[in-house]
Coordinates of C-alpha atoms and ligand atoms in Angstrom, one line a residue:
M1 CA 120.1 154.5 -0.7
R2 CA 116.4 154.1 -1.6
Q3 CA 113.9 156.5 -0.1
K4 CA 112.0 155.1 2.9
V5 CA 108.4 156.0 2.8
V6 CA 105.4 155.7 5.0
I7 CA 102.0 156.6 3.6
A8 CA 98.9 157.0 5.7
N9 CA 95.9 156.1 3.6
W10 CA 92.9 157.3 5.5
K11 CA 90.4 156.1 2.9
M12 CA 86.8 157.4 3.5
N13 CA 87.2 157.9 7.3
Y14 CA 88.0 161.3 8.9
D15 CA 85.8 164.4 8.7
F16 CA 87.2 168.0 8.7
H17 CA 87.7 168.2 12.5
E18 CA 89.2 164.8 12.8
T19 CA 91.6 165.4 9.9
T20 CA 92.8 168.8 11.0
S21 CA 93.2 167.9 14.7
F22 CA 95.0 164.7 13.8
I23 CA 97.5 166.5 11.6
R24 CA 98.1 169.3 14.1
N25 CA 98.6 166.8 17.0
F26 CA 100.8 164.7 14.8
L27 CA 103.1 167.6 13.9
K28 CA 103.2 168.7 17.6
I29 CA 104.3 165.3 18.8
V30 CA 106.9 164.8 15.9
F31 CA 108.6 168.1 17.0
E32 CA 108.2 167.6 20.7
R33 CA 109.6 164.1 20.7
K34 CA 112.1 165.1 18.1
I35 CA 111.1 162.1 16.0
N36 CA 113.6 161.7 13.3
H37 CA 111.6 161.6 10.2
N38 CA 114.2 161.5 7.5
K39 CA 111.8 159.2 5.7
K40 CA 109.2 160.5 3.4
I41 CA 105.9 160.8 5.3
I42 CA 102.7 161.2 3.2
I43 CA 99.2 161.6 4.6
S44 CA 96.3 160.9 2.4
P45 CA 93.0 162.4 3.6
S46 CA 89.8 162.7 1.6
F47 CA 89.4 165.2 -1.3
P48 CA 87.6 167.9 0.7
F49 CA 90.4 168.2 3.3
L50 CA 93.4 168.1 1.0
H51 CA 93.7 171.9 0.8
I52 CA 93.5 172.6 4.5
S53 CA 95.8 169.6 5.2
N54 CA 98.3 171.0 2.8
Q55 CA 98.1 174.4 4.4
I56 CA 98.7 172.9 7.9
L57 CA 101.7 171.0 6.6
Q58 CA 103.3 174.1 4.8
G59 CA 106.9 174.5 5.9
T60 CA 107.2 170.9 7.1
T61 CA 108.7 167.9 5.3
L62 CA 105.4 166.1 5.4
N63 CA 103.4 165.7 2.3
I64 CA 99.8 164.9 1.3
A65 CA 98.4 162.6 -1.4
A66 CA 95.1 162.3 -3.1
Q67 CA 93.5 158.9 -3.0
N68 CA 92.4 159.0 -6.7
I69 CA 92.0 161.2 -9.7
H70 CA 89.8 161.1 -12.8
H71 CA 91.5 160.0 -16.1
K72 CA 90.7 163.2 -17.9
D73 CA 91.8 166.7 -16.8
K74 CA 88.5 168.6 -17.5
G75 CA 85.0 168.1 -18.8
S76 CA 81.5 166.9 -18.2
Y77 CA 82.2 164.2 -15.5
T78 CA 79.8 165.1 -12.7
G79 CA 81.2 164.4 -9.3
E80 CA 84.8 163.7 -10.4
V81 CA 88.0 165.4 -9.4
S82 CA 91.0 165.9 -11.7
A83 CA 94.7 166.2 -11.4
Y84 CA 94.4 169.6 -13.0
M85 CA 92.3 170.7 -10.0
L86 CA 94.4 169.1 -7.4
K87 CA 97.6 170.6 -8.8
S88 CA 96.0 174.1 -8.3
I89 CA 95.8 173.4 -4.5
G90 CA 99.4 172.1 -4.3
V91 CA 98.8 168.4 -4.2
Q92 CA 101.8 166.5 -5.6
N93 CA 101.1 162.9 -4.9
V94 CA 98.3 160.5 -5.9
I95 CA 97.5 156.9 -5.0
L96 CA 96.4 155.0 -8.1
G97 CA 95.2 151.4 -8.7
H98 CA 94.2 150.7 -5.1
S99 CA 92.4 147.4 -4.9
E100 CA 89.3 149.1 -3.5
R101 CA 89.2 151.3 -6.6
R102 CA 89.6 148.2 -8.8
E103 CA 87.0 146.3 -6.9
F104 CA 84.3 148.8 -6.1
F105 CA 84.8 151.3 -9.0
F106 CA 85.7 148.7 -11.6
E107 CA 89.0 150.4 -12.5
K108 CA 90.8 148.3 -15.0
E109 CA 94.4 148.5 -16.4
N110 CA 93.4 150.6 -19.4
I111 CA 91.8 153.3 -17.2
L112 CA 94.6 153.2 -14.8
L113 CA 97.1 153.8 -17.6
E114 CA 95.1 156.9 -18.6
K115 CA 95.2 158.1 -15.0
I116 CA 98.9 157.5 -14.9
K117 CA 99.3 159.6 -18.0
I118 CA 97.2 162.5 -16.7
A119 CA 99.0 162.4 -13.3
L120 CA 102.4 162.5 -15.1
K121 CA 101.2 165.4 -17.2
Y122 CA 100.7 167.4 -14.0
N123 CA 103.9 166.2 -12.5
F124 CA 102.4 164.1 -9.7
N125 CA 104.3 161.4 -7.9
I126 CA 102.3 158.2 -8.2
I127 CA 101.8 155.6 -5.5
F128 CA 100.8 152.7 -7.7
C129 CA 99.2 149.7 -6.0
V130 CA 99.3 146.1 -7.2
G131 CA 98.4 142.8 -5.5
E132 CA 96.6 139.5 -5.9
S133 CA 93.4 138.1 -4.3
S134 CA 93.4 135.1 -2.0
L135 CA 92.0 132.9 -4.7
E136 CA 94.8 134.0 -7.0
R137 CA 97.4 133.2 -4.3
S138 CA 95.9 129.9 -3.6
N139 CA 96.3 129.0 -7.3
N140 CA 99.9 130.3 -7.1
K141 CA 99.0 133.0 -9.6
Q142 CA 100.3 136.0 -7.6
F143 CA 103.4 136.6 -9.6
D144 CA 101.5 136.5 -13.0
I145 CA 98.9 138.8 -11.6
V146 CA 101.3 141.4 -10.3
K147 CA 103.4 141.2 -13.5
T148 CA 100.4 141.8 -15.7
Q149 CA 99.2 144.7 -13.5
L150 CA 102.6 146.4 -14.0
K151 CA 103.0 145.4 -17.6
E152 CA 99.7 147.0 -18.7
T153 CA 100.2 150.2 -16.7
V154 CA 103.5 151.4 -15.2
F155 CA 105.6 149.7 -17.8
H156 CA 104.1 151.8 -20.5
C157 CA 106.1 154.7 -19.0
T158 CA 109.6 155.8 -20.1
S159 CA 112.5 155.4 -17.8
D160 CA 112.3 159.1 -17.0
E161 CA 108.6 158.9 -16.2
V162 CA 109.0 155.8 -14.0
K163 CA 111.2 157.8 -11.6
S164 CA 107.9 159.4 -10.4
F165 CA 106.6 156.2 -9.0
Y166 CA 106.4 154.4 -5.7
I167 CA 105.1 150.9 -6.0
A168 CA 102.8 149.5 -3.3
Y169 CA 102.4 145.7 -3.0
E170 CA 99.1 145.2 -1.3
P171 CA 97.8 141.6 -1.3
I172 CA 94.0 142.0 -1.3
W173 CA 93.6 139.3 1.3
A174 CA 95.7 141.2 3.7
I175 CA 93.9 144.6 3.4
G176 CA 91.8 145.4 6.4
T177 CA 91.7 141.7 7.5
G178 CA 94.3 141.7 10.2
E179 CA 96.1 139.0 8.3
T180 CA 99.5 140.4 7.2
A181 CA 101.6 138.7 4.5
T182 CA 104.5 136.8 6.2
I183 CA 107.9 138.4 6.0
E184 CA 108.9 135.8 3.4
Q185 CA 105.8 136.3 1.2
A186 CA 106.2 140.0 1.2
Q187 CA 110.0 140.0 0.7
T188 CA 109.7 137.4 -2.1
M189 CA 107.1 139.5 -4.0
H190 CA 109.1 142.7 -3.5
E191 CA 112.2 141.1 -4.9
F192 CA 110.2 139.8 -7.8
I193 CA 108.8 143.3 -8.5
R194 CA 112.3 144.8 -8.3
S195 CA 113.4 142.1 -10.8
L196 CA 110.7 143.2 -13.2
F197 CA 111.9 146.8 -13.0
F198 CA 115.4 145.5 -13.6
D199 CA 114.3 143.6 -16.7
K200 CA 112.4 146.6 -18.1
Y201 CA 114.5 149.6 -17.1
G202 CA 117.9 148.3 -15.9
K203 CA 119.8 148.4 -12.6
N204 CA 119.9 152.1 -12.0
I205 CA 116.1 152.3 -11.8
S206 CA 115.4 149.0 -10.2
D207 CA 117.9 149.8 -7.4
K208 CA 116.2 153.1 -6.8
V209 CA 112.5 152.4 -7.0
S210 CA 110.8 152.3 -3.5
I211 CA 108.5 149.4 -3.1
L212 CA 106.1 149.7 -0.2
Y213 CA 104.2 146.9 1.5
G214 CA 100.5 147.4 2.4
G215 CA 98.0 145.1 4.2
S216 CA 97.4 145.1 7.9
I217 CA 100.6 146.8 8.9
N218 CA 100.5 147.7 12.5
D219 CA 102.9 149.0 15.2
L220 CA 103.9 145.5 16.1
N221 CA 104.7 144.0 12.7
A222 CA 106.1 147.1 10.9
K223 CA 109.7 146.7 12.1
N224 CA 110.0 143.1 10.8
L225 CA 108.5 144.0 7.5
F226 CA 110.6 147.1 7.0
S227 CA 113.8 145.3 7.9
Q228 CA 113.6 143.3 4.7
K229 CA 116.0 144.3 2.0
D230 CA 113.3 145.0 -0.7
I231 CA 110.7 146.5 1.6
D232 CA 111.1 150.3 1.6
G233 CA 108.2 151.3 3.7
G234 CA 104.5 151.0 4.0
L235 CA 101.1 152.0 2.8
V236 CA 99.1 151.9 5.9
G237 CA 95.3 151.9 6.3
K238 CA 93.6 151.2 9.6
S239 CA 96.6 151.7 11.9
S240 CA 97.3 155.1 10.3
L241 CA 94.1 156.4 11.9
E242 CA 95.6 156.1 15.3
L243 CA 98.2 158.7 16.2
E244 CA 100.5 156.6 18.4
K245 CA 100.4 153.6 16.1
L246 CA 101.3 155.7 13.1
L247 CA 104.2 157.3 15.0
K248 CA 105.5 153.8 16.0
I249 CA 105.2 152.6 12.4
I250 CA 107.2 155.6 11.2
Q251 CA 109.8 155.0 13.8
S252 CA 110.1 151.4 12.7
Ligands
13P301 P1 95.0 148.2 6.1 O1 96.3 148.7 6.7 O2 93.8 148.7 6.9 O3 95.0 146.7 5.9 O4 94.8 148.9 4.7 C1 95.9 148.7 3.8 C2 95.6 149.6 2.6 O5 94.7 149.3 1.9 C3 96.4 150.8 2.5 O6 96.2 151.4 1.2

C-alpha cells in the first residue's frame, strides 16, 4: 500500500503568531475529534517558523517541510538557507522544483539537480514538483514537459535515493487559479508519471512512489481526486491556510 500524503504549502503567508496558533489549534482539533490521520501530514511554513513549528509538533506524527533550500551547504551566499542549517533544527522534508521557484527565481533543472543532491546528502525527503503551463497543455506538450523535468533531475538518482521522493504533479494553470485539473487529466498524468518510474526503476519502486496532485485542491474536490488509483494525496496551497478546509481535505 502506498503512503497517503497531504502537504500544506503555506508559501509566503503566515507570520509567527498565525503559524503557531494554527498548528496548536490544528493539533487540538485532530485529537479532540479523533481524526484518523494514518496518512502522512506535512506542514510547510516559512523558514523563520520551521524551528518553533517543529517544537510544537514534537511527539506527534505530523511533520514539517521547508519550501526551498540553497544548492550548496555552506558559503558566501547572502540571504540563503541550506539543508545543512535546516537539518540542525530537525527539518527532514523539503519541497523542490515548485513552479513558483522556477518562474520567479529562475530555477532550472541543473540547479534543481544540485538541490536534490544536497538534500539527499542531509537525508531529507524531497517533495519534487513537476507540471506544465497552460500553453504547453494547449499544444499537447504536457507529457514531454513532465518527462523532461523528471529525466533531468530525479532520474539522475539511484534506485535507493529515489525512495526519498514524493512527486507532486502541479499543472501551473491550476495553481492558485481555482481551476483544478479534471479527474481524468490528473489521473492520466499520474499514471504516466508512474509509468516513467516503472521504465526507469522497475515495478517495486513505481508501485511504491507516492504521487501527489497540486493545483486548487479544496475541501469539495479532494475526495474525487484522491479516489483515483494513481493519486496518493495532495500538495495544497490556498485551502491549507484554512483550518476546517485542511481538516476536510485530510479526511478525504
Ligand atoms: P493552490 O492550492 O493555492 O492552487 O496551490 C497549489 C500549490 O502550489 C501547492 O504547492
